[in-house]
Short mmCIF file of N, CA and C in Angstrom, two decimals:
data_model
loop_
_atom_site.label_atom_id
_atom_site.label_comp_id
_atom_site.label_asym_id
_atom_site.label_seq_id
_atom_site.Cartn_x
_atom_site.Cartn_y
_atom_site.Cartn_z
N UNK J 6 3.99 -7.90 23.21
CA UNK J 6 4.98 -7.85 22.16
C UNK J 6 5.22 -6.40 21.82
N UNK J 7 6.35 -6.04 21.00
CA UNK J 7 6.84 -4.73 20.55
C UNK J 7 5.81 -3.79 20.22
N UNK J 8 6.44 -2.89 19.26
CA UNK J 8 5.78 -1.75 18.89
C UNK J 8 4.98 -2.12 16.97
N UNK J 9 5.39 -3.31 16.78
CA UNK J 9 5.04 -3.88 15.58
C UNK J 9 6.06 -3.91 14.47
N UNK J 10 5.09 -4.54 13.64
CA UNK J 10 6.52 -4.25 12.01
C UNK J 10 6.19 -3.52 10.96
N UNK J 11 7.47 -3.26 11.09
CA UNK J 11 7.30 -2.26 9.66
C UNK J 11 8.04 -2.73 8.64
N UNK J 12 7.78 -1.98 7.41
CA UNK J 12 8.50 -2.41 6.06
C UNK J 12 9.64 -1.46 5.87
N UNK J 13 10.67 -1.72 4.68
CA UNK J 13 11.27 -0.74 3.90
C UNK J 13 11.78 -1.88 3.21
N UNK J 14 11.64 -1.23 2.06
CA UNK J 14 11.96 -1.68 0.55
C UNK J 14 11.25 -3.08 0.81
N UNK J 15 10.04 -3.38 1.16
CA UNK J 15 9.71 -4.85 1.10
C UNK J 15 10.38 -5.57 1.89
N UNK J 16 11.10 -5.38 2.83
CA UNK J 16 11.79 -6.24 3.80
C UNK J 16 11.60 -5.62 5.71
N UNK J 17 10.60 -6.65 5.67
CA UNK J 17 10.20 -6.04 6.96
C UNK J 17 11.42 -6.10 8.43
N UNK J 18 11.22 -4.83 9.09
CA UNK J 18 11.76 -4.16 9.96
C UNK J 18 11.28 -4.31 11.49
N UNK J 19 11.57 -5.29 12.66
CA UNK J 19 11.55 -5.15 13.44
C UNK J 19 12.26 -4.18 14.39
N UNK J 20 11.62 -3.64 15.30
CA UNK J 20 12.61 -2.39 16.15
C UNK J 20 11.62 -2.13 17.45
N UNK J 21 12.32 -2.02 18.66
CA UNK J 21 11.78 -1.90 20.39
C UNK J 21 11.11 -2.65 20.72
N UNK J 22 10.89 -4.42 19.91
CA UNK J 22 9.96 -5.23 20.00
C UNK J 22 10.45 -6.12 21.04
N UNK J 23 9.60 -7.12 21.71
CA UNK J 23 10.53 -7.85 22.65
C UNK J 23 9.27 -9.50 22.53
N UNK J 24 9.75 -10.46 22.64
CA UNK J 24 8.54 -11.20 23.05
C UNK J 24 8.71 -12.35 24.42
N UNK J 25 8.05 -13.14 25.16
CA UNK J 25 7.98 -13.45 26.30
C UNK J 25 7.57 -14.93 26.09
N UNK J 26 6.52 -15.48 24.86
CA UNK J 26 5.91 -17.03 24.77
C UNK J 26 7.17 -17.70 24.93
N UNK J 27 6.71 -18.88 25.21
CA UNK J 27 7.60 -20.24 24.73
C UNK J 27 6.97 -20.43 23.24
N UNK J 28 8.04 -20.89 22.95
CA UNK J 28 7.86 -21.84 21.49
C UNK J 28 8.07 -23.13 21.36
N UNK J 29 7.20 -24.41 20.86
CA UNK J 29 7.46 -25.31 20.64
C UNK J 29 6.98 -25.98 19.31
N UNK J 30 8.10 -26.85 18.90
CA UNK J 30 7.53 -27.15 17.51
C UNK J 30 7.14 -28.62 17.85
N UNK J 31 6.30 -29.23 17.09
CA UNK J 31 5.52 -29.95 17.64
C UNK J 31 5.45 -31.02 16.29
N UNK J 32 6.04 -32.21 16.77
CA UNK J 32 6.11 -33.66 15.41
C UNK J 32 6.02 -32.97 14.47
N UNK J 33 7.15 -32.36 13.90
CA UNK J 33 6.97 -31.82 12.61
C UNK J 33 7.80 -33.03 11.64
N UNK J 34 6.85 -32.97 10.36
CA UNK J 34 7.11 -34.31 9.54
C UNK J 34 8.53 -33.62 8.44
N UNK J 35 8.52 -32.17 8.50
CA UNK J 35 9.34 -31.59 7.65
C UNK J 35 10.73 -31.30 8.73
N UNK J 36 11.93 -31.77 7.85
CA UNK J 36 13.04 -31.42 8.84
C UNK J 36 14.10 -30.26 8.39
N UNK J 37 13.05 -29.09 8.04
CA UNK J 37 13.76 -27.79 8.12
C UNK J 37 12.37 -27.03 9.03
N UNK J 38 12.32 -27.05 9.76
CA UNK J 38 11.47 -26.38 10.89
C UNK J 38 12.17 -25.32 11.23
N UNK J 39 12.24 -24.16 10.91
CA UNK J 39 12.41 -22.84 11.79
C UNK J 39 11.42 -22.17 12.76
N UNK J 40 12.17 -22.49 14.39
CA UNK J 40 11.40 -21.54 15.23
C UNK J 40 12.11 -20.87 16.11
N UNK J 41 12.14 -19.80 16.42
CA UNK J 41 12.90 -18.51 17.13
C UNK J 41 12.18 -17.72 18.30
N UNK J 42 12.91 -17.91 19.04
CA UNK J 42 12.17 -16.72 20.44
C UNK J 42 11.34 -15.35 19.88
N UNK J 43 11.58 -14.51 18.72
CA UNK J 43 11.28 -13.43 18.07
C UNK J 43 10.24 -13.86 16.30
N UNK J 44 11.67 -14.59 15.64
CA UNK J 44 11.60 -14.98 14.21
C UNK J 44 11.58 -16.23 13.93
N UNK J 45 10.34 -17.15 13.66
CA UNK J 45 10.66 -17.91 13.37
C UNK J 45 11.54 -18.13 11.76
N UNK J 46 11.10 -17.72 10.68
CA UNK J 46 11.72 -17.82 9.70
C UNK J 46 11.76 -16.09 8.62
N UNK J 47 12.45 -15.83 8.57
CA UNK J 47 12.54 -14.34 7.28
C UNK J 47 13.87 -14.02 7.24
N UNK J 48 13.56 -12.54 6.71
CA UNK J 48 14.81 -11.79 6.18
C UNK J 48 14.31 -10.18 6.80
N UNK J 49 15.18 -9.21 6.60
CA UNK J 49 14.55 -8.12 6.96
C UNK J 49 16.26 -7.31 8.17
N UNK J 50 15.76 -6.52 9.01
CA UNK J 50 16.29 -5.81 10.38
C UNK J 50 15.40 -5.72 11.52
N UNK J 51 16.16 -6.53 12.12
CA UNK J 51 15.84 -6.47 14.06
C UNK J 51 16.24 -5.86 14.81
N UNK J 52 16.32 -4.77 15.24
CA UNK J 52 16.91 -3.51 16.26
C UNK J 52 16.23 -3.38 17.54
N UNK J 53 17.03 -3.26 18.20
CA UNK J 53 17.20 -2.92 19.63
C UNK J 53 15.82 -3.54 20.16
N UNK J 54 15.86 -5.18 20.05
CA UNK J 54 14.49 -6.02 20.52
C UNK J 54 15.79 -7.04 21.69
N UNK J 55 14.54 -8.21 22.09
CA UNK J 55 14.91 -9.27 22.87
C UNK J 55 13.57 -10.16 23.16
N UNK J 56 14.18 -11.31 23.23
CA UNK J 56 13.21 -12.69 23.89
C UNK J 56 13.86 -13.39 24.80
N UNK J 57 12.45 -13.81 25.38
CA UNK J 57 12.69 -14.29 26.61
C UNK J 57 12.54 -15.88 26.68
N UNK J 58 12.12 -16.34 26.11
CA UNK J 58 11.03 -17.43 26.25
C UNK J 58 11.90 -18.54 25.72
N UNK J 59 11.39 -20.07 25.78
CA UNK J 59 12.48 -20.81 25.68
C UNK J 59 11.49 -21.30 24.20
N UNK J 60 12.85 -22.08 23.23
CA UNK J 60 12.61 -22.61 22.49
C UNK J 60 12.99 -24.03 22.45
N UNK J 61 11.71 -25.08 22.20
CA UNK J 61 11.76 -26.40 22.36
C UNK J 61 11.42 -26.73 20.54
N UNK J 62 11.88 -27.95 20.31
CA UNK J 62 11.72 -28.41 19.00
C UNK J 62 12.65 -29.69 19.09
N UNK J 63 12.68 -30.54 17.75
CA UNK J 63 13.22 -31.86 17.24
C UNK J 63 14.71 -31.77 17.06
N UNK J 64 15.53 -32.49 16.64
CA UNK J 64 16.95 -33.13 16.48
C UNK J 64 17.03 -32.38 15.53
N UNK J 65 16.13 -32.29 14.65
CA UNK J 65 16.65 -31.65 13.06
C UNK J 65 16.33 -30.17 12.52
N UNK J 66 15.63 -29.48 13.59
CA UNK J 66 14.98 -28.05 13.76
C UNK J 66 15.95 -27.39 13.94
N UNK J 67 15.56 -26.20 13.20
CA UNK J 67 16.44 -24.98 13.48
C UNK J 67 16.17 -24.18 13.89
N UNK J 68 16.57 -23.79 15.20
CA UNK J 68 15.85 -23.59 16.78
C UNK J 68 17.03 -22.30 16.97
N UNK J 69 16.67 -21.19 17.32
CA UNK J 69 17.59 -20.14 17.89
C UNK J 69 16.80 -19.22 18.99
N UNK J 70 17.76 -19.15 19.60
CA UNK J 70 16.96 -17.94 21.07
C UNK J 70 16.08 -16.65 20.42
N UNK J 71 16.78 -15.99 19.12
CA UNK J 71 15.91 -14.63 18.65
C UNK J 71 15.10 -15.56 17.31
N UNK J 72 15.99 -15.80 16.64
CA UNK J 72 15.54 -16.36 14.97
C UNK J 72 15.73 -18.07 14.59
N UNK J 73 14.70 -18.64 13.86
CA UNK J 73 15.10 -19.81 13.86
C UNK J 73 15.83 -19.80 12.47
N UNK J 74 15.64 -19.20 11.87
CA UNK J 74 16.52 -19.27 10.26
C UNK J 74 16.03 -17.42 9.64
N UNK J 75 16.96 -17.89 8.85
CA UNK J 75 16.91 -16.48 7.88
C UNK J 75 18.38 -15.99 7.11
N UNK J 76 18.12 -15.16 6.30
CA UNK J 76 19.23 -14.92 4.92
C UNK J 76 19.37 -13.64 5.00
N UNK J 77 20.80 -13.48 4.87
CA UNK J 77 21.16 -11.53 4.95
C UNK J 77 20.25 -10.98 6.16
N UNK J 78 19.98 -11.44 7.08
CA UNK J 78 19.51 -10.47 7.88
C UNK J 78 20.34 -9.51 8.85
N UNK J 79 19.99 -8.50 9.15
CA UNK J 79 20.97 -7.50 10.12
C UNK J 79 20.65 -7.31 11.52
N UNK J 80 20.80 -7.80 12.58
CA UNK J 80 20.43 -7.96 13.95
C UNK J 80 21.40 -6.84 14.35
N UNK J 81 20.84 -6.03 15.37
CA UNK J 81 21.46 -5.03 16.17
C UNK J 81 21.35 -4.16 17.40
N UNK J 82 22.13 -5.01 18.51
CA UNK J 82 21.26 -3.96 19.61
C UNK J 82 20.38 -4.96 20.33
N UNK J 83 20.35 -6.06 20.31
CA UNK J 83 18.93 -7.55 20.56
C UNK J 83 20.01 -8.22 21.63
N UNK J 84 19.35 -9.36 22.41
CA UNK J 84 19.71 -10.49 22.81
C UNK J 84 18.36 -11.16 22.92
N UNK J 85 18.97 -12.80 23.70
CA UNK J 85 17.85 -13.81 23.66
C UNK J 85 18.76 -14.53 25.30
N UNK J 86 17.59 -14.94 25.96
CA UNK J 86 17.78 -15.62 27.36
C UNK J 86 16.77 -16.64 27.69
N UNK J 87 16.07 -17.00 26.45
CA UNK J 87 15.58 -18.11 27.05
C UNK J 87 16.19 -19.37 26.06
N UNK J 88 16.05 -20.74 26.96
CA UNK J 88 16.18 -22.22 26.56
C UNK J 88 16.37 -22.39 25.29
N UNK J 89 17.09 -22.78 24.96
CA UNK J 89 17.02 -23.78 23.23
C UNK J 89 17.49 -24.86 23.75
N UNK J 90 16.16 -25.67 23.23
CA UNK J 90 16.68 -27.46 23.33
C UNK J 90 17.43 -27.82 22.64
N UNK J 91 17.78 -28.81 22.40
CA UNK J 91 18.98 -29.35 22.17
C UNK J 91 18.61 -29.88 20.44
N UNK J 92 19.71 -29.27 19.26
CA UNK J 92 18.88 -29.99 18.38
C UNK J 92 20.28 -29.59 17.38
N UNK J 93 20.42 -30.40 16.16
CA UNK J 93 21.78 -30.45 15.71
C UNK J 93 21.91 -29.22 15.39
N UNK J 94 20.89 -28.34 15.34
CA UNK J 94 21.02 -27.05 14.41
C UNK J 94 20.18 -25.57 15.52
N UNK J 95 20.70 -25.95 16.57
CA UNK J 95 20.53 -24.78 17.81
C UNK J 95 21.50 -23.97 18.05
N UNK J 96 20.91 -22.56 18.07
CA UNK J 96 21.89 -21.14 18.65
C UNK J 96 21.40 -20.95 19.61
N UNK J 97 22.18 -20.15 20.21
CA UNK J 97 21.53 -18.99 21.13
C UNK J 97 21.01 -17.93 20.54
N UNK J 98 21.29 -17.65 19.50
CA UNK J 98 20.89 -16.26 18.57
C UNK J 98 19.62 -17.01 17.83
N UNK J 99 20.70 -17.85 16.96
CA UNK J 99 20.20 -18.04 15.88
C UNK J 99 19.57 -19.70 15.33
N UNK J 100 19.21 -20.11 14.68
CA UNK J 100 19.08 -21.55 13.90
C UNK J 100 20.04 -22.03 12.95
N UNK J 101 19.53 -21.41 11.85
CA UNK J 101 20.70 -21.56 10.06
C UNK J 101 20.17 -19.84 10.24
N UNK J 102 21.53 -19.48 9.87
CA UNK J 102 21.79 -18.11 9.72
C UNK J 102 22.41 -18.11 8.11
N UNK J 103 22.00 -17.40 7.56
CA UNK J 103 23.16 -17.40 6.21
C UNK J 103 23.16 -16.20 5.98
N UNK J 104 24.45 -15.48 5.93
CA UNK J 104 25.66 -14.07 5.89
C UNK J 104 24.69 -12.77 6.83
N UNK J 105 25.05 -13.49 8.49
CA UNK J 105 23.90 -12.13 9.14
C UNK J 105 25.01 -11.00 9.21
N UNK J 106 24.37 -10.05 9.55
CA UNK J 106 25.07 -8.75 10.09
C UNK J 106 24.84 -8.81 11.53
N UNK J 107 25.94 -8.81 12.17
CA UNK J 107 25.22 -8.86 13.39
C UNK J 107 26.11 -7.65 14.42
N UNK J 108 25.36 -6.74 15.10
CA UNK J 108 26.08 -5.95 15.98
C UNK J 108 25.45 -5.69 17.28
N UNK J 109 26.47 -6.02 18.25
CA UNK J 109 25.82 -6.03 19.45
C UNK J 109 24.59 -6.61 19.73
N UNK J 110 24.99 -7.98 19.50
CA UNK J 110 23.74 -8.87 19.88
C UNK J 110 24.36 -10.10 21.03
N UNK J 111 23.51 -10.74 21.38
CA UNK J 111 23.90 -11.05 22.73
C UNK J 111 22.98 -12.40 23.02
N UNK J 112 23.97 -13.49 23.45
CA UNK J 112 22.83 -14.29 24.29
C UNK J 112 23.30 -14.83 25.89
N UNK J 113 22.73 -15.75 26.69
CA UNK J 113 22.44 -15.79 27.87
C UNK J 113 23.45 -17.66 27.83
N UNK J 114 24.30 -17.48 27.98
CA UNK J 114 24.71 -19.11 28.24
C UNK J 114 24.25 -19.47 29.20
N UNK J 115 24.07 -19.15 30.16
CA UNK J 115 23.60 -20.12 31.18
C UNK J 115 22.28 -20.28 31.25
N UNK J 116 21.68 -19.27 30.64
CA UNK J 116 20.10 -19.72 30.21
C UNK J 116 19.89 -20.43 29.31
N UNK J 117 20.14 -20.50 28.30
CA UNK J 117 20.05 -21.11 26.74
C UNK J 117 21.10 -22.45 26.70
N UNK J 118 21.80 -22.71 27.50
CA UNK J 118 22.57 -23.85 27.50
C UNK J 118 23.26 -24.33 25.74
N UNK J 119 23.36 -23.17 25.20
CA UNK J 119 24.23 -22.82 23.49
C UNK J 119 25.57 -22.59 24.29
N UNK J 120 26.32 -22.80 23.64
CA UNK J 120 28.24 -22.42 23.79
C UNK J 120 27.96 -21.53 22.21
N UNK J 121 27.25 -21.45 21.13
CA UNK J 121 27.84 -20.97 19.98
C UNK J 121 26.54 -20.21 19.30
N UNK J 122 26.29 -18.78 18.95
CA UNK J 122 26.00 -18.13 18.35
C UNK J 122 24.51 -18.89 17.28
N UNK J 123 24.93 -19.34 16.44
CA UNK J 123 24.76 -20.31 15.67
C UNK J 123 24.60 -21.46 15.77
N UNK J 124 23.54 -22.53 14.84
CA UNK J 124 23.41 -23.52 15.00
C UNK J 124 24.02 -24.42 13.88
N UNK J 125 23.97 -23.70 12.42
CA UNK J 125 23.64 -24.18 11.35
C UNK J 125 24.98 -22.77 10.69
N UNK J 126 26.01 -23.00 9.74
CA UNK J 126 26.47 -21.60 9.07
C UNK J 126 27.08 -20.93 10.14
N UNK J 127 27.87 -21.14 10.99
CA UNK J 127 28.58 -20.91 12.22
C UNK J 127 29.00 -19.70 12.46
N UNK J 128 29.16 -18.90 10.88
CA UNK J 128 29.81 -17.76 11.17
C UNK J 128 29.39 -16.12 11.95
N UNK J 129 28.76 -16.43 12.67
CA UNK J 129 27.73 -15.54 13.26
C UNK J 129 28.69 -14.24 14.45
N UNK J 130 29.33 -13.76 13.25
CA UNK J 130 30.61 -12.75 13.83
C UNK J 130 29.67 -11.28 14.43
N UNK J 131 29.70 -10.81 15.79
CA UNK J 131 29.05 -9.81 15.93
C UNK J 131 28.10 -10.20 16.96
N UNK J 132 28.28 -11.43 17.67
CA UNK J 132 27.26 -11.88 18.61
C UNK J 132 28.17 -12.26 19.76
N UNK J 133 27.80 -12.12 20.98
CA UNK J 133 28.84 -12.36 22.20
C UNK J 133 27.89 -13.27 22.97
N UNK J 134 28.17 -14.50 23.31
CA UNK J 134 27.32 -14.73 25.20
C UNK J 134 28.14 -14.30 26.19
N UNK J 135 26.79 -13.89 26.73
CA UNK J 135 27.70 -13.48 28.18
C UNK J 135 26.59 -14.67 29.46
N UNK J 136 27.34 -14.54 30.40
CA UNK J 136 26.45 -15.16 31.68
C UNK J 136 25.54 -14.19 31.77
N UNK J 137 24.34 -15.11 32.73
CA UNK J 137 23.15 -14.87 33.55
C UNK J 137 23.77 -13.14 34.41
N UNK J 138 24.60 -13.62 34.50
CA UNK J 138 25.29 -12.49 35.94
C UNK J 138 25.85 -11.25 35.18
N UNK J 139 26.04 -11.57 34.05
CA UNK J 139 26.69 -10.52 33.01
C UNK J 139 25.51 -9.66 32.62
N UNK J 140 24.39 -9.97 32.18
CA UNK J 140 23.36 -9.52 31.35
C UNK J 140 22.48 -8.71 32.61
N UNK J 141 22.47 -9.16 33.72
CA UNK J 141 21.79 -8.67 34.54
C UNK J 141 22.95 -7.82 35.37
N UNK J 142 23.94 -7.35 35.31
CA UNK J 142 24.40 -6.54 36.23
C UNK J 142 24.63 -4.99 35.67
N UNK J 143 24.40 -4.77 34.33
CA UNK J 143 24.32 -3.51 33.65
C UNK J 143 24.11 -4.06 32.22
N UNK J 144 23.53 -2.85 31.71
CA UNK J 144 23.36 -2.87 30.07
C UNK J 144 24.31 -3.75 29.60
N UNK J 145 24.28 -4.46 28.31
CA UNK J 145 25.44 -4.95 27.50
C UNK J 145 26.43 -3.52 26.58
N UNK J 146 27.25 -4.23 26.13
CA UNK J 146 28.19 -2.96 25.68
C UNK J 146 27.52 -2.80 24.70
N UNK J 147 27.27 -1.29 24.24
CA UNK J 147 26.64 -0.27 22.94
C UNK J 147 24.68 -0.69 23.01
N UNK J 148 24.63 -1.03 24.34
CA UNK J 148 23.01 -0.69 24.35
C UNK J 148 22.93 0.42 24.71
N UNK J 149 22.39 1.76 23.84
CA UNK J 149 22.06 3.12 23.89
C UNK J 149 20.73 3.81 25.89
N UNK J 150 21.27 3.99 26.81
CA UNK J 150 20.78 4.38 27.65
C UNK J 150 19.56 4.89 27.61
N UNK J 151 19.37 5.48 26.61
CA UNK J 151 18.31 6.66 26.00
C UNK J 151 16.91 5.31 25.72
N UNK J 152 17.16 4.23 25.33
CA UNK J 152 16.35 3.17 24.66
C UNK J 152 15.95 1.78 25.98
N UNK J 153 17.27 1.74 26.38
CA UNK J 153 17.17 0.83 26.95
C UNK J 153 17.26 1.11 28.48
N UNK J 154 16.57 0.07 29.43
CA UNK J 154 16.72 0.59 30.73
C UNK J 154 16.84 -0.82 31.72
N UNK J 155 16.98 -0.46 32.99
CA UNK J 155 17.73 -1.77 33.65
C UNK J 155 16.85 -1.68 35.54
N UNK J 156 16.73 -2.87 35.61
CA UNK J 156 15.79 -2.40 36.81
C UNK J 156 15.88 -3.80 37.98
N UNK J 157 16.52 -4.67 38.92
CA UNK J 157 16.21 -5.74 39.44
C UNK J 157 14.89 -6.09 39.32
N UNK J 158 13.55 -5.48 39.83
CA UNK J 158 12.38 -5.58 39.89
C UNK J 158 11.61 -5.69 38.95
N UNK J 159 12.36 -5.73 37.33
CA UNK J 159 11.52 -5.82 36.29
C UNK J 159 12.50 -6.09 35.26
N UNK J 160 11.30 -6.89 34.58
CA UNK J 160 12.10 -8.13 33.61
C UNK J 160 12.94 -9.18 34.19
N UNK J 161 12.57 -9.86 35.19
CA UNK J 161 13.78 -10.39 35.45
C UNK J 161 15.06 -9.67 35.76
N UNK J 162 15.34 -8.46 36.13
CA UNK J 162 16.51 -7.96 35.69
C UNK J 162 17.35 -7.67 34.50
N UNK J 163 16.97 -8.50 33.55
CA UNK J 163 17.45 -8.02 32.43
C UNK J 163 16.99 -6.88 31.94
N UNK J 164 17.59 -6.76 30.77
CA UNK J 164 17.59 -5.25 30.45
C UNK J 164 15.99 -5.00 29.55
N UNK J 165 15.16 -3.93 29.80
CA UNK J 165 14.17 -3.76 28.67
C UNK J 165 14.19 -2.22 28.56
N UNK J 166 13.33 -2.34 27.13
CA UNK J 166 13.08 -1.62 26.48
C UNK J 166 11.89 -0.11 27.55
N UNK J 167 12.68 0.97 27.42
CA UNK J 167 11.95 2.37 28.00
C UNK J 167 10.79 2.55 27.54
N UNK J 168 10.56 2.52 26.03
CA UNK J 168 9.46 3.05 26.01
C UNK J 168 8.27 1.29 25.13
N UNK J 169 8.71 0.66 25.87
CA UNK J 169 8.01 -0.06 25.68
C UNK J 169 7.75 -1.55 26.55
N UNK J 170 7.76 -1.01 28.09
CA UNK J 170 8.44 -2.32 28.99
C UNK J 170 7.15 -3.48 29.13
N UNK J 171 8.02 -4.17 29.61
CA UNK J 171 7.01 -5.96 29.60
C UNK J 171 5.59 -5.65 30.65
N UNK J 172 4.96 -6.08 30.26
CA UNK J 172 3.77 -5.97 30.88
C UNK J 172 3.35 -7.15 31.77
#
């Protein structure tokens, strides 16, 4: 996993983090379940991260490729390429999103089998999918060169993080 979290003003700060598990939520008796490739549930800033890993869960879970839920959060610079099962309230990004910021964030349609950003609160303006073939043939648009790096032989081809690559 990343470089860790940090705070400001009490609202913790993800940044160059990336993660790789699967997630699965498992007979949950409660039907607001948030679980996320990165987040399962908060608030805070996610910068220039990504997950890989697929997310499995129930009909009524709120299941997203980076975040499974969260409020005002600001995503920037991230994508997500692994699986989200199928569930009324699945993104590719996200789960229930409510008023994100989102810039240059990105998910994998043909990995994640999402058509929409969002699962839950739709308006998830600032997020693009692109194909399998898109994500792996160069950086996405406004991923900084300096941060990010691109390699067939690692990561899958997708794009990771320079100073902090998958192990």
């Amino acid at each position: 996993m990343g470089q860790g979290l940090q705070t400001a003003q009490g609202l913790p700060q993800i940044q160059e983090s990336y993660a790789t598990s699967n997630v699965t939520v498992f007979a949950s008796s409660k039907p607001k379940t948030y679980a996320g490739g990165l987040v399962g549930i908060g608030a805070g800033t996610i910068s220039n991260s990504y997950a890989t890993g697929s997310i499995t869960g129930g009909n009524k879970d709120n299941l997203g490729g980076l975040v499974g839920g969260s409020e005002n959060t600001a995503i920037s610079h991230a994508y997500a390429v692994g699986a989200v099962s199928d569930s009324s309230y699945a993104g590719g990004v996200g789960g229930r999103i409510k008023s994100p910021q989102f810039d240059r964030v990105y998910w994998d349609t043909d990995t994640s089998g999402r058509t929409s950003a969002c699962g839950r609160d739709r308006t998830c303006n600032g997020a693009a999918g692109l194909t399998d073939a898109q994500l792996k043939s160069g950086l996405p648009d406004g991923f900084d060169p300096k941060i990010w790096a691109q390699d067939p032989n690692i990561n899958n081809g997708y794009p990771y993080l320079r100073n902090n690559p998958p192990q």
